[in-house]
XYZ file of C-alpha atoms in Angstrom:
729
model
C 0.000 0.000 0.000
C 1.322 3.424 -0.943
C 1.983 5.432 2.239
C 1.511 8.787 0.458
C -1.168 8.401 -2.222
C -2.153 12.093 -2.056
C 1.388 13.255 -2.719
C 1.743 10.841 -5.610
C -1.523 12.015 -7.138
C -0.645 15.710 -6.823
C 2.766 15.064 -8.396
C 1.104 13.235 -11.287
C -1.340 16.104 -11.843
C 1.516 18.650 -11.707
C 3.550 16.742 -14.292
C 0.460 16.388 -16.442
C -0.154 20.150 -16.481
C 3.488 20.842 -17.367
C 4.250 18.176 -19.945
C 1.039 17.885 -21.943
C 0.998 21.457 -23.363
C 4.699 21.273 -24.247
C 4.339 17.996 -26.139
C 1.288 19.390 -27.941
C 3.273 22.431 -29.121
C 6.307 20.267 -29.938
C 4.206 18.051 -32.209
C 2.838 21.062 -34.052
C 6.317 22.550 -34.475
C 7.576 19.203 -35.749
C 5.003 19.222 -38.539
C 5.155 22.979 -39.257
C 8.946 22.839 -39.625
C 8.663 20.160 -42.298
C 9.282 17.205 -39.999
C 8.472 13.871 -41.641
C 5.076 12.674 -40.493
C 6.191 9.064 -40.551
C 8.578 10.047 -37.745
C 5.574 10.506 -35.454
C 4.667 6.846 -35.542
C 7.985 5.443 -34.181
C 7.915 8.141 -31.505
C 4.361 7.258 -30.599
C 5.018 3.513 -30.550
C 8.136 4.041 -28.466
C 6.181 6.189 -26.025
C 3.480 3.564 -25.640
C 6.130 0.888 -25.057
C 7.783 3.080 -22.416
C 4.413 3.669 -20.807
C 3.783 -0.096 -20.637
C 7.199 -0.643 -19.029
C 6.474 2.035 -16.401
C 2.891 1.036 -15.786
C 3.659 0.002 -12.208
C 5.165 3.391 -11.413
C 1.921 5.246 -12.136
C 3.377 7.359 -14.948
C 2.066 5.406 -17.919
C -1.078 7.550 -18.436
C 1.088 10.696 -18.506
C 3.511 9.313 -21.102
C 0.739 7.886 -23.233
C -1.282 11.105 -23.219
C 1.742 13.327 -23.883
C 2.971 11.433 -26.896
C -0.540 10.919 -28.176
C -0.836 14.702 -28.019
C 2.474 14.977 -29.904
C 1.322 12.708 -32.731
C -2.191 14.136 -32.875
C -0.917 17.720 -32.940
C 1.565 16.893 -35.716
C -1.098 15.236 -37.882
C -3.640 18.018 -37.354
C -1.049 20.729 -38.010
C 0.060 19.212 -41.286
C -3.583 18.760 -42.319
C -4.364 22.402 -41.520
C -1.297 23.753 -43.312
C -1.865 21.708 -46.468
C -5.521 22.669 -46.921
C -5.851 23.970 -50.493
C -8.301 26.735 -49.535
C -5.626 28.330 -47.336
C -2.664 28.111 -49.693
C -2.846 30.812 -52.334
C -1.222 30.425 -55.704
C -0.437 33.261 -58.061
C -3.389 33.893 -60.332
C -2.896 33.964 -64.101
C -5.075 36.996 -64.790
C -6.465 40.020 -62.930
C -9.384 39.653 -60.552
C -12.023 42.170 -59.517
C -11.674 42.921 -55.797
C -13.538 45.132 -53.384
C -12.338 45.973 -49.887
C -12.103 48.592 -47.197
C -9.027 50.816 -47.077
C -7.230 50.123 -43.795
C -4.072 52.102 -44.524
C -2.313 54.055 -47.223
C 1.192 55.349 -47.768
C 3.435 56.556 -50.590
C 6.128 54.147 -51.719
C 9.311 54.066 -53.746
C 7.536 52.424 -56.691
C 4.214 54.248 -56.331
C 1.511 54.639 -53.689
C 0.067 51.585 -51.992
C -3.059 50.860 -49.996
C -3.779 48.163 -47.421
C -7.175 46.531 -47.804
C -9.248 44.390 -45.455
C -12.701 42.779 -45.608
C -11.976 41.631 -49.150
C -14.800 40.538 -51.437
C -14.139 38.723 -54.707
C -16.375 40.032 -57.482
C -14.915 38.191 -60.477
C -14.154 35.402 -61.213
C -16.078 33.119 -58.872
C -13.654 30.204 -59.242
C -10.720 31.724 -57.324
C -10.279 29.519 -54.213
C -9.524 32.021 -51.444
C -8.313 35.488 -50.554
C -5.925 36.576 -47.803
C -7.485 38.443 -44.853
C -5.591 41.600 -45.855
C -3.924 42.641 -49.089
C -1.449 45.348 -50.069
C -2.161 46.810 -53.511
C 0.346 48.966 -55.401
C -1.242 51.725 -57.475
C 0.031 53.629 -60.537
C 2.156 56.676 -59.784
C -0.517 59.159 -60.812
C -3.116 57.688 -58.454
C -4.565 59.704 -55.577
C -4.494 57.972 -52.209
C -8.024 57.025 -51.096
C -9.237 58.010 -47.646
C -8.912 55.447 -44.860
C -12.225 53.680 -44.339
C -13.449 54.175 -47.919
C -14.519 51.314 -50.186
C -11.941 50.434 -52.816
C -12.745 48.461 -55.963
C -10.307 47.600 -58.750
C -9.030 44.973 -61.153
C -5.964 43.605 -59.384
C -3.207 41.287 -60.560
C -1.955 39.073 -57.730
C 1.740 38.238 -57.364
C 3.648 36.001 -54.990
C 6.560 37.556 -53.120
C 9.390 35.758 -51.319
C 11.764 37.308 -48.804
C 15.523 36.910 -49.347
C 17.588 34.464 -47.286
C 20.955 36.068 -46.477
C 21.175 33.855 -43.381
C 19.295 30.781 -42.244
C 15.941 31.824 -40.752
C 13.907 28.617 -40.386
C 10.750 30.259 -39.043
C 10.595 32.601 -42.028
C 11.315 29.840 -44.544
C 8.655 27.527 -43.159
C 6.137 30.356 -42.895
C 6.669 31.324 -46.527
C 6.316 27.734 -47.612
C 2.898 27.332 -46.012
C 1.657 30.930 -46.440
C 3.404 32.631 -49.363
C 3.070 36.384 -49.279
C 0.729 37.762 -51.947
C 0.455 41.381 -53.058
C -1.544 43.063 -55.799
C -0.879 45.598 -58.536
C -3.211 47.798 -60.575
C -2.053 48.549 -64.104
C -4.128 51.635 -64.894
C -5.934 54.333 -62.903
C -9.089 53.723 -64.929
C -9.389 50.273 -63.323
C -9.925 51.831 -59.850
C -13.198 52.922 -58.256
C -13.343 54.632 -54.856
C -16.660 55.513 -53.254
C -15.371 58.429 -51.191
C -12.660 60.810 -52.349
C -9.522 61.715 -50.440
C -9.990 64.270 -47.713
C -7.117 66.564 -46.898
C -6.341 67.171 -43.232
C -5.840 70.940 -43.593
C -2.310 72.159 -42.826
C -1.123 69.294 -40.642
C 2.287 67.785 -41.332
C 2.455 64.348 -42.926
C 3.724 62.813 -39.681
C 0.719 64.199 -37.781
C -1.655 62.898 -40.438
C -0.183 59.430 -40.186
C -0.263 59.545 -36.374
C -3.944 60.461 -36.504
C -4.722 57.395 -38.592
C -2.472 55.106 -36.492
C -4.656 55.414 -33.388
C -7.947 56.077 -35.163
C -7.919 53.368 -37.824
C -4.945 51.193 -36.891
C -3.088 52.215 -40.064
C 0.642 51.552 -40.415
C 2.834 54.656 -40.402
C 6.108 54.675 -42.313
C 7.323 57.945 -40.726
C 6.746 56.937 -37.116
C 7.988 53.407 -37.769
C 11.314 54.811 -38.984
C 11.485 57.097 -35.959
C 10.895 54.362 -33.354
C 12.581 51.350 -34.981
C 16.100 52.329 -33.785
C 14.873 51.769 -30.227
C 13.070 48.504 -30.964
C 9.732 50.204 -30.262
C 8.140 49.948 -33.687
C 5.550 47.595 -32.170
C 4.002 50.586 -30.367
C 2.580 51.693 -33.726
C 0.797 48.418 -34.448
C -2.508 48.252 -32.620
C -1.776 45.110 -30.631
C -2.280 43.420 -27.288
C -0.437 46.243 -25.508
C -2.992 48.792 -26.680
C -5.823 46.421 -25.744
C -4.360 46.185 -22.246
C -4.181 49.986 -21.985
C -7.751 50.274 -23.250
C -8.825 47.642 -20.708
C -7.132 49.557 -17.881
C -8.733 52.822 -19.028
C -12.172 51.214 -18.996
C -11.571 49.890 -15.478
C -10.821 53.439 -14.337
C -13.895 54.851 -16.078
C -16.178 52.124 -14.689
C -14.693 52.231 -11.191
C -17.802 53.917 -9.783
C -20.157 51.145 -10.917
C -20.735 48.912 -7.900
C -22.490 46.026 -9.609
C -19.802 43.626 -10.854
C -21.898 42.020 -13.578
C -22.721 45.426 -15.103
C -19.044 46.396 -15.067
C -18.149 43.025 -16.603
C -20.673 43.366 -19.445
C -19.616 46.932 -20.198
C -15.936 45.959 -20.236
C -16.540 42.976 -22.506
C -18.666 45.088 -24.864
C -15.981 47.770 -24.983
C -13.303 45.215 -25.847
C -15.428 43.778 -28.647
C -16.099 47.240 -30.083
C -12.390 48.102 -29.863
C -11.447 44.914 -31.736
C -14.126 45.528 -34.388
C -12.947 49.098 -34.950
C -9.303 48.043 -35.238
C -9.960 45.158 -37.605
C -9.616 41.957 -35.527
C -5.922 41.461 -36.182
C -4.347 38.354 -34.660
C -2.775 40.221 -31.724
C -5.914 42.255 -30.984
C -8.106 39.146 -31.152
C -5.885 37.227 -28.722
C -5.707 40.089 -26.254
C -9.414 40.935 -26.320
C -10.509 37.315 -25.886
C -8.065 36.750 -23.023
C -9.051 39.958 -21.210
C -12.715 39.142 -21.711
C -12.251 35.642 -20.305
C -10.222 37.125 -17.442
C -13.217 39.297 -16.633
C -15.707 36.401 -16.797
C -13.796 33.785 -14.761
C -14.921 34.945 -11.279
C -18.562 34.603 -12.343
C -17.875 30.981 -13.315
C -16.316 30.230 -9.907
C -12.923 29.721 -11.553
C -9.648 31.070 -10.234
C -7.745 33.506 -12.422
C -4.624 31.683 -13.646
C -3.095 33.600 -16.533
C -0.850 30.811 -17.825
C -3.665 28.254 -18.066
C -5.890 30.812 -19.738
C -3.097 31.562 -22.218
C -2.576 27.863 -22.939
C -6.284 27.423 -23.571
C -6.498 30.211 -26.128
C -3.202 29.129 -27.676
C -4.636 25.667 -28.299
C -7.745 27.252 -29.789
C -5.754 29.414 -32.207
C -3.421 26.574 -33.165
C -6.315 24.256 -33.907
C -8.115 26.887 -35.997
C -4.994 27.869 -37.954
C -1.682 26.062 -37.236
C 0.323 28.788 -38.991
C 0.435 30.525 -35.587
C 3.195 28.055 -34.654
C 5.522 30.107 -36.886
C 4.251 33.586 -35.952
C 6.669 35.886 -34.153
C 3.844 37.775 -32.467
C 2.476 34.631 -30.813
C 5.897 33.655 -29.494
C 6.665 37.138 -28.198
C 3.347 37.569 -26.401
C 3.600 34.095 -24.878
C 7.177 34.262 -23.586
C 6.770 37.849 -22.361
C 3.718 36.837 -20.304
C 5.526 33.725 -19.104
C 8.612 35.723 -18.097
C 6.549 38.247 -16.132
C 4.889 35.475 -14.129
C 8.033 33.403 -13.545
C 10.195 36.410 -12.711
C 7.899 37.413 -9.860
C 8.282 35.709 -6.504
C 6.371 37.023 -3.487
C 8.458 38.478 -0.673
C 7.399 37.893 2.886
C 7.726 40.697 5.378
C 10.913 40.164 7.310
C 13.413 42.421 9.085
C 16.170 40.490 7.317
C 15.035 41.758 3.892
C 16.149 45.224 2.872
C 13.192 47.621 2.364
C 14.566 48.558 -1.054
C 13.793 45.048 -2.320
C 10.095 45.638 -1.689
C 10.171 48.887 -3.649
C 12.030 47.286 -6.577
C 9.957 44.098 -6.687
C 8.603 45.119 -10.103
C 12.052 44.721 -11.734
C 12.362 40.877 -11.626
C 9.134 40.302 -13.635
C 10.279 42.695 -16.362
C 13.765 41.196 -16.303
C 12.254 37.705 -16.653
C 10.252 38.815 -19.676
C 13.345 40.383 -21.251
C 15.427 37.221 -20.687
C 12.839 35.016 -22.386
C 12.487 37.469 -25.274
C 16.213 37.228 -26.145
C 15.983 33.726 -27.737
C 12.932 34.882 -29.716
C 14.962 37.830 -31.035
C 17.784 35.484 -32.039
C 15.463 32.970 -33.679
C 13.553 35.529 -35.764
C 16.106 38.335 -36.246
C 19.545 36.971 -35.213
C 20.101 40.019 -32.970
C 19.336 40.767 -29.325
C 20.208 43.990 -27.564
C 20.362 44.464 -23.792
C 19.495 48.088 -24.439
C 16.077 46.869 -25.533
C 15.377 46.190 -21.848
C 15.747 49.879 -21.009
C 13.803 51.040 -24.048
C 10.977 48.597 -23.298
C 10.793 49.988 -19.768
C 10.338 53.434 -21.299
C 7.960 52.100 -23.958
C 4.874 53.114 -22.023
C 6.326 56.591 -21.642
C 6.854 56.785 -25.415
C 3.292 55.606 -25.941
C 1.950 58.216 -23.514
C 3.815 60.957 -25.428
C 2.384 59.683 -28.712
C -1.130 59.669 -27.262
C -0.712 63.268 -26.053
C 0.483 64.273 -29.513
C -2.481 62.430 -31.044
C -4.948 64.280 -28.782
C -3.351 67.572 -29.829
C -3.747 66.610 -33.498
C -7.426 65.718 -32.968
C -8.081 69.038 -31.250
C -6.340 70.893 -34.078
C -8.950 69.537 -36.497
C -11.592 71.543 -34.650
C -9.476 74.531 -33.565
C -7.336 75.767 -36.441
C -4.880 77.792 -34.284
C -3.697 74.537 -32.703
C -2.420 73.199 -36.032
C 0.800 75.205 -35.867
C 1.311 74.029 -32.268
C 0.806 70.382 -33.335
C 3.324 70.779 -36.171
C 5.806 72.510 -33.850
C 5.582 69.753 -31.226
C 5.954 67.121 -33.959
C 9.138 68.828 -35.181
C 10.759 68.881 -31.750
C 9.643 65.320 -31.014
C 11.278 64.159 -34.252
C 14.476 66.027 -33.360
C 14.556 64.424 -29.908
C 14.047 60.925 -31.301
C 16.689 61.513 -33.962
C 19.177 62.627 -31.313
C 18.483 59.552 -29.176
C 18.822 57.317 -32.227
C 22.403 58.525 -32.726
C 23.498 56.880 -29.477
C 25.495 53.709 -30.220
C 23.532 50.507 -29.795
C 25.269 47.246 -29.075
C 24.081 43.729 -28.670
C 24.761 40.138 -29.620
C 24.288 38.469 -32.953
C 23.688 34.736 -33.120
C 22.448 32.316 -35.718
C 18.890 31.103 -35.691
C 17.924 27.590 -34.649
C 15.171 25.174 -35.565
C 11.737 25.679 -33.954
C 12.085 22.623 -31.731
C 15.455 23.846 -30.427
C 13.877 27.204 -29.614
C 11.111 25.464 -27.659
C 13.736 23.471 -25.765
C 15.704 26.614 -24.827
C 12.604 28.470 -23.631
C 11.478 25.434 -21.626
C 14.881 25.154 -19.938
C 14.888 28.872 -19.060
C 11.315 28.731 -17.752
C 12.084 25.707 -15.568
C 15.151 27.481 -14.176
C 13.117 30.556 -13.211
C 10.293 28.444 -11.786
C 12.084 25.644 -9.936
C 15.599 27.025 -9.435
C 16.804 28.194 -6.028
C 16.347 31.885 -5.374
C 20.109 32.482 -5.351
C 20.862 30.557 -8.549
C 17.760 30.714 -10.730
C 18.886 33.739 -12.738
C 22.243 32.149 -13.489
C 20.519 28.907 -14.539
C 18.123 30.890 -16.746
C 20.956 32.698 -18.533
C 23.008 29.508 -19.008
C 21.038 28.346 -22.136
C 21.635 31.781 -23.671
C 25.369 31.467 -23.085
C 25.397 28.026 -24.692
C 23.447 29.407 -27.669
C 25.913 32.278 -28.100
C 28.880 29.861 -27.982
C 27.622 27.084 -30.263
C 25.407 29.125 -32.629
C 27.332 32.367 -32.676
C 28.634 34.121 -35.794
C 30.554 32.055 -38.318
C 34.332 32.099 -37.914
C 36.989 31.758 -40.571
C 37.562 33.141 -44.070
C 35.086 32.901 -46.899
C 33.722 34.454 -50.063
C 29.937 34.847 -50.036
C 27.292 36.047 -52.448
C 24.543 37.168 -50.084
C 20.929 36.524 -50.947
C 19.492 40.043 -50.922
C 16.692 39.463 -53.400
C 16.817 41.390 -56.657
C 20.052 43.153 -55.731
C 23.686 42.220 -55.182
C 26.061 42.052 -52.235
C 29.301 40.071 -52.330
C 31.198 39.626 -49.051
C 34.878 38.775 -48.565
C 35.979 37.790 -45.026
C 39.631 37.187 -44.180
C 40.946 34.914 -41.377
C 41.347 37.810 -38.924
C 37.727 38.946 -39.301
C 38.321 41.821 -41.720
C 35.583 42.173 -44.338
C 35.140 43.800 -47.746
C 31.795 44.341 -49.432
C 31.400 44.484 -53.191
C 27.992 46.137 -53.656
C 25.390 46.392 -50.929
C 21.915 46.702 -52.360
C 18.703 44.731 -52.406
C 16.422 43.755 -49.545
C 16.924 42.268 -46.083
C 14.441 40.222 -44.056
C 12.487 42.024 -41.364
C 14.625 42.668 -38.302
C 17.974 42.335 -40.095
C 20.261 44.865 -41.727
C 23.431 44.572 -43.783
C 25.786 45.318 -40.873
C 24.393 42.452 -38.798
C 24.473 40.084 -41.761
C 28.180 40.860 -42.214
C 28.741 40.049 -38.523
C 26.863 36.759 -38.810
C 29.172 35.634 -41.629
C 32.278 36.419 -39.576
C 33.016 40.014 -40.560
C 34.163 41.632 -37.320
C 35.443 44.847 -38.935
C 34.328 46.193 -42.302
C 37.333 47.709 -44.094
C 35.717 48.991 -47.293
C 32.800 48.843 -49.716
C 32.905 48.830 -53.511
C 29.732 50.170 -55.177
C 29.723 49.091 -58.809
C 27.422 51.837 -60.094
C 24.828 54.372 -58.986
C 21.716 52.188 -59.009
C 19.757 51.673 -55.771
C 19.718 47.871 -56.043
C 23.497 47.972 -55.487
C 23.773 50.436 -52.578
C 20.454 50.991 -50.755
C 21.383 48.717 -47.802
C 24.513 50.598 -46.711
C 22.580 52.912 -44.384
C 23.328 50.563 -41.468
C 27.078 50.628 -42.216
C 29.195 53.001 -40.068
C 29.998 56.248 -41.842
C 33.741 55.950 -41.300
C 33.982 52.981 -43.691
C 35.439 54.117 -47.065
C 33.251 53.602 -50.119
C 34.957 53.046 -53.487
C 32.961 54.191 -56.529
C 33.725 54.439 -60.274
C 35.495 57.684 -61.005
C 33.136 58.616 -63.863
C 30.086 58.349 -61.540
C 31.581 60.128 -58.544
C 29.422 63.236 -59.038
C 26.227 61.164 -58.915
C 27.258 59.540 -55.642
C 28.412 62.830 -54.147
C 24.984 64.445 -54.646
C 23.065 61.404 -53.404
C 21.613 62.081 -49.887
C 22.397 58.516 -48.785
C 26.133 59.190 -49.217
C 26.110 62.493 -47.379
C 29.039 62.803 -44.929
C 30.503 59.489 -46.122
C 34.047 58.947 -47.339
C 33.831 58.443 -51.129
C 36.945 57.286 -53.004
C 36.880 57.356 -56.851
C 38.720 54.406 -58.444
C 39.486 53.298 -61.993
C 41.080 50.475 -63.933
C 44.351 49.307 -62.388
C 43.556 50.398 -58.815
C 44.558 47.699 -56.309
C 44.315 47.105 -52.598
C 45.991 44.384 -50.576
C 43.887 42.074 -48.432
C 45.058 39.299 -46.144
C 45.928 36.420 -48.459
C 45.627 38.282 -51.770
C 44.427 41.465 -53.438
C 41.414 43.172 -55.013
C 41.930 44.831 -58.391
C 39.595 47.124 -60.326
C 39.394 45.869 -63.927
C 36.870 48.427 -65.227
C 36.202 51.304 -66.027
C 39.374 52.770 -67.576
C 40.516 56.313 -66.988
C 39.202 57.352 -70.394
C 36.469 55.302 -72.025
C 34.252 55.706 -75.039
C 30.732 56.940 -74.471
C 28.721 54.033 -73.065
C 25.013 53.382 -73.583
C 24.162 53.313 -69.822
C 25.505 53.639 -66.288
C 25.683 49.857 -66.032
C 28.395 49.663 -68.688
C 30.730 52.042 -66.811
C 30.325 50.351 -63.439
C 33.060 48.599 -61.513
C 34.296 45.116 -62.401
C 36.434 43.584 -59.628
C 39.011 40.800 -59.868
C 39.687 39.028 -56.577
C 42.830 36.923 -56.180
C 42.761 35.268 -52.785
C 44.511 32.204 -51.328
C 45.117 30.672 -54.728
C 41.524 31.161 -55.950
C 40.174 34.058 -57.946
C 36.835 35.519 -58.882
C 35.582 37.964 -61.499
C 32.678 40.127 -60.257
C 31.007 41.904 -63.166
C 28.479 44.083 -61.336
C 25.814 45.153 -63.837
C 28.169 45.487 -66.795
C 26.678 44.225 -70.047
C 27.814 43.149 -73.486
C 29.216 46.567 -74.422
C 31.745 46.392 -71.562
C 32.400 42.703 -72.187
C 33.333 43.534 -75.786
C 36.032 45.862 -74.397
C 37.314 43.288 -71.908
C 37.960 40.526 -74.413
C 40.569 42.715 -76.118
C 42.898 41.984 -73.179
C 44.633 38.656 -72.469
C 42.218 36.148 -70.921
C 42.393 35.738 -67.112
C 42.264 32.493 -65.191
C 38.927 32.624 -63.366
C 37.714 30.029 -60.873
C 34.451 31.853 -60.120
C 32.382 34.206 -62.260
C 29.710 36.350 -60.619
C 27.517 36.783 -63.691
C 26.740 40.349 -64.713
C 23.362 42.074 -64.411
C 21.669 39.294 -62.378
C 21.838 36.843 -65.280
C 20.096 39.129 -67.756
C 20.467 38.437 -71.482
C 22.034 41.902 -71.822
C 25.231 40.390 -70.368
C 27.224 37.136 -70.610
C 27.868 37.198 -74.357
C 29.226 33.930 -75.830
C 32.523 35.611 -76.738
C 33.000 36.809 -73.160
C 32.230 33.372 -71.712
C 34.809 31.819 -74.036
C 37.324 34.463 -72.956
C 36.806 34.191 -69.195
C 36.656 30.346 -69.073
C 35.102 30.234 -65.595
C 34.975 26.972 -63.646
C 31.710 27.908 -61.910
C 29.172 30.730 -62.091
C 27.098 32.515 -59.446
C 24.005 34.603 -60.168
C 22.434 37.058 -57.734
C 18.674 37.314 -58.313
C 15.479 37.304 -56.288
C 13.048 34.449 -56.060
C 10.049 34.944 -58.350
C 11.384 38.344 -59.431
C 9.346 40.355 -61.903
C 12.277 40.553 -64.374
C 12.408 36.740 -64.706
C 16.146 36.688 -64.011
C 18.235 34.730 -64.817
C 17.359 34.649 -68.500
C 17.121 31.237 -70.139
C 19.635 32.301 -72.820
C 22.268 33.033 -70.153
C 21.638 29.656 -68.528
C 21.888 27.931 -71.915
C 25.194 29.588 -72.830
C 26.763 28.653 -69.488
C 25.440 25.096 -69.694
C 26.864 24.620 -73.195
C 30.320 25.247 -71.730
C 29.781 22.887 -68.805
C 29.929 25.629 -66.179
C 28.113 24.707 -62.914
C 25.513 27.383 -62.100
C 24.298 28.454 -58.651
C 21.708 31.163 -57.997
C 20.732 32.897 -54.785
C 17.082 32.474 -55.793
C 17.406 28.703 -55.395
C 20.163 28.189 -52.829
C 20.105 31.380 -50.748
C 23.508 32.773 -49.797
C 26.318 31.124 -51.790
C 29.743 30.422 -50.280
C 33.124 29.488 -51.745
C 35.176 27.130 -49.532
C 38.770 28.216 -49.051
C 41.768 26.043 -48.252
C 44.194 28.078 -46.151
C 47.911 27.322 -46.490
C 49.420 25.438 -43.534
């Protein structure tokens, strides 16, 4: 007879509550991250066998239920992700769409609007539409007013983010939910029910701020202002704003003494807030959880935030398993978990310093920040300890923005306040710009698979929950230290062609960590910039950048590069670079044919343009062409030079080229047969974006390279390309 059956039962129930949700999430992550479904069956059979062996210990129901949850979650997740009505494919022709304008903003390639509540008018056979859609309009289009009905013939396109580094969450998300955007070819294909309404003399920043808090519209100006501090999330109407709205309602309804009346009014207010803001995923989660939090006492249930969170998490994952790969879900979950685990009640004692009682709010925030660090590494490969301080001041930033918003609203009714609103916006922008100039430091680390991330968070949570008071913080930080050691930046030399979409960036890293960039344009994934990508590939100090020519797809990413790094540009395009605002206060060095610089293990030589050249048909033809001779291997990097420049090159003696970085992204305007015979490359790399609208690389370029037996690699298919180097002993 068991002497302590109650203790055994409580231990079993405790293990059940801890292990079952984790195995459920692990099964879903296994399937969402492309784990083989047949792998679930050996795991399940092994779990049942282990449960049978431990049947006398009383743990067999726990093991059986946990691994049944693992297998069931994996099967359901794969079924939900592979449903054809949720996976959009690019349509062949335009479709007639109608939707409500949620946001609008000017863009580099024309204005764009963000639509919600989409209705398909024609054709009827299209399987499904995304919940929201961004539509790019012709340049001469007027931006419709937020809230108006928008109707147009739209051509849908699939868009894929570049892969300069391994980001498994992003790759799996794009596989199951490819991003779709729309374009309108002509203004005559657009119908708007209500015309644009100008907001008098308010500045553009004030206009966008008005629509941020009134309609939940994205703001490009305020996003750029707050992103340096990691506070861009304050502009997205999310769970934080729902919590503030909930607290405001509690203050307003404080005088109502009947709890059920206060509960109904609070729940109704949350529903109206979510309806007005568009029922985004974050708003929906927050409103449902706060509403349930309000109802639990009337159901004679104790308020336990973590169980409530688990319940709604299961609901969302069952309805749409794509939430397994959503950064917002992970951030909201681990932040809530860190706040709860970081807090430990302090008993009144003369042995405890009174200051500890006053600072008892710091450990919960510190716990949330610790658990957010692995999320930042997994989704953005960068975590900054300064984010802890900025997040503490986040509510202060939000309060300032709300005060500015109230001033803007009042200025709509009292015209004299418009100048005051514009003046305060100017000084607020200056203050944020000054703060943004302060150096920010942090740690870069490579991403890990979803299951590894779950394991790290579980280990940190267990350390904060079960660890001794004196050691729990050290035990919680230990997984982060192991991550930084084993999945830190790459070490050692290498030559890389970074996947930056429809742009080009070639990186050379020497054994001591010095780095050289040849071009730096294109697109980076959300949360990453070019400087951090260089660090992830082992570049500890950037020594110089070569910009082949003055086209944005070859230089637009250098904004994150320190301004003391010299930038080498073609001498005949120096004036264009000098007048470009992006290169203001940067060190520009004009170079020409024959210019050389020594690097560790070799040299970089400029092969084009010459000091005096014939008139060329375009800027591309007078761009830089670089020859890299390094540790016994060499590469020819053509930039965007085309057949006109290639015709000049073949007049010189042929070089010995191991690697050819094909010119102009594999376009048919470059890589002439005569040039390919002259260069005699052993392999060829092509920098181009996945599903790019130019259809690079051209089939003629691929055919000419294949006829000569040259192996071809493209960033569109393989991501970042690397050349292995054998260092001399």
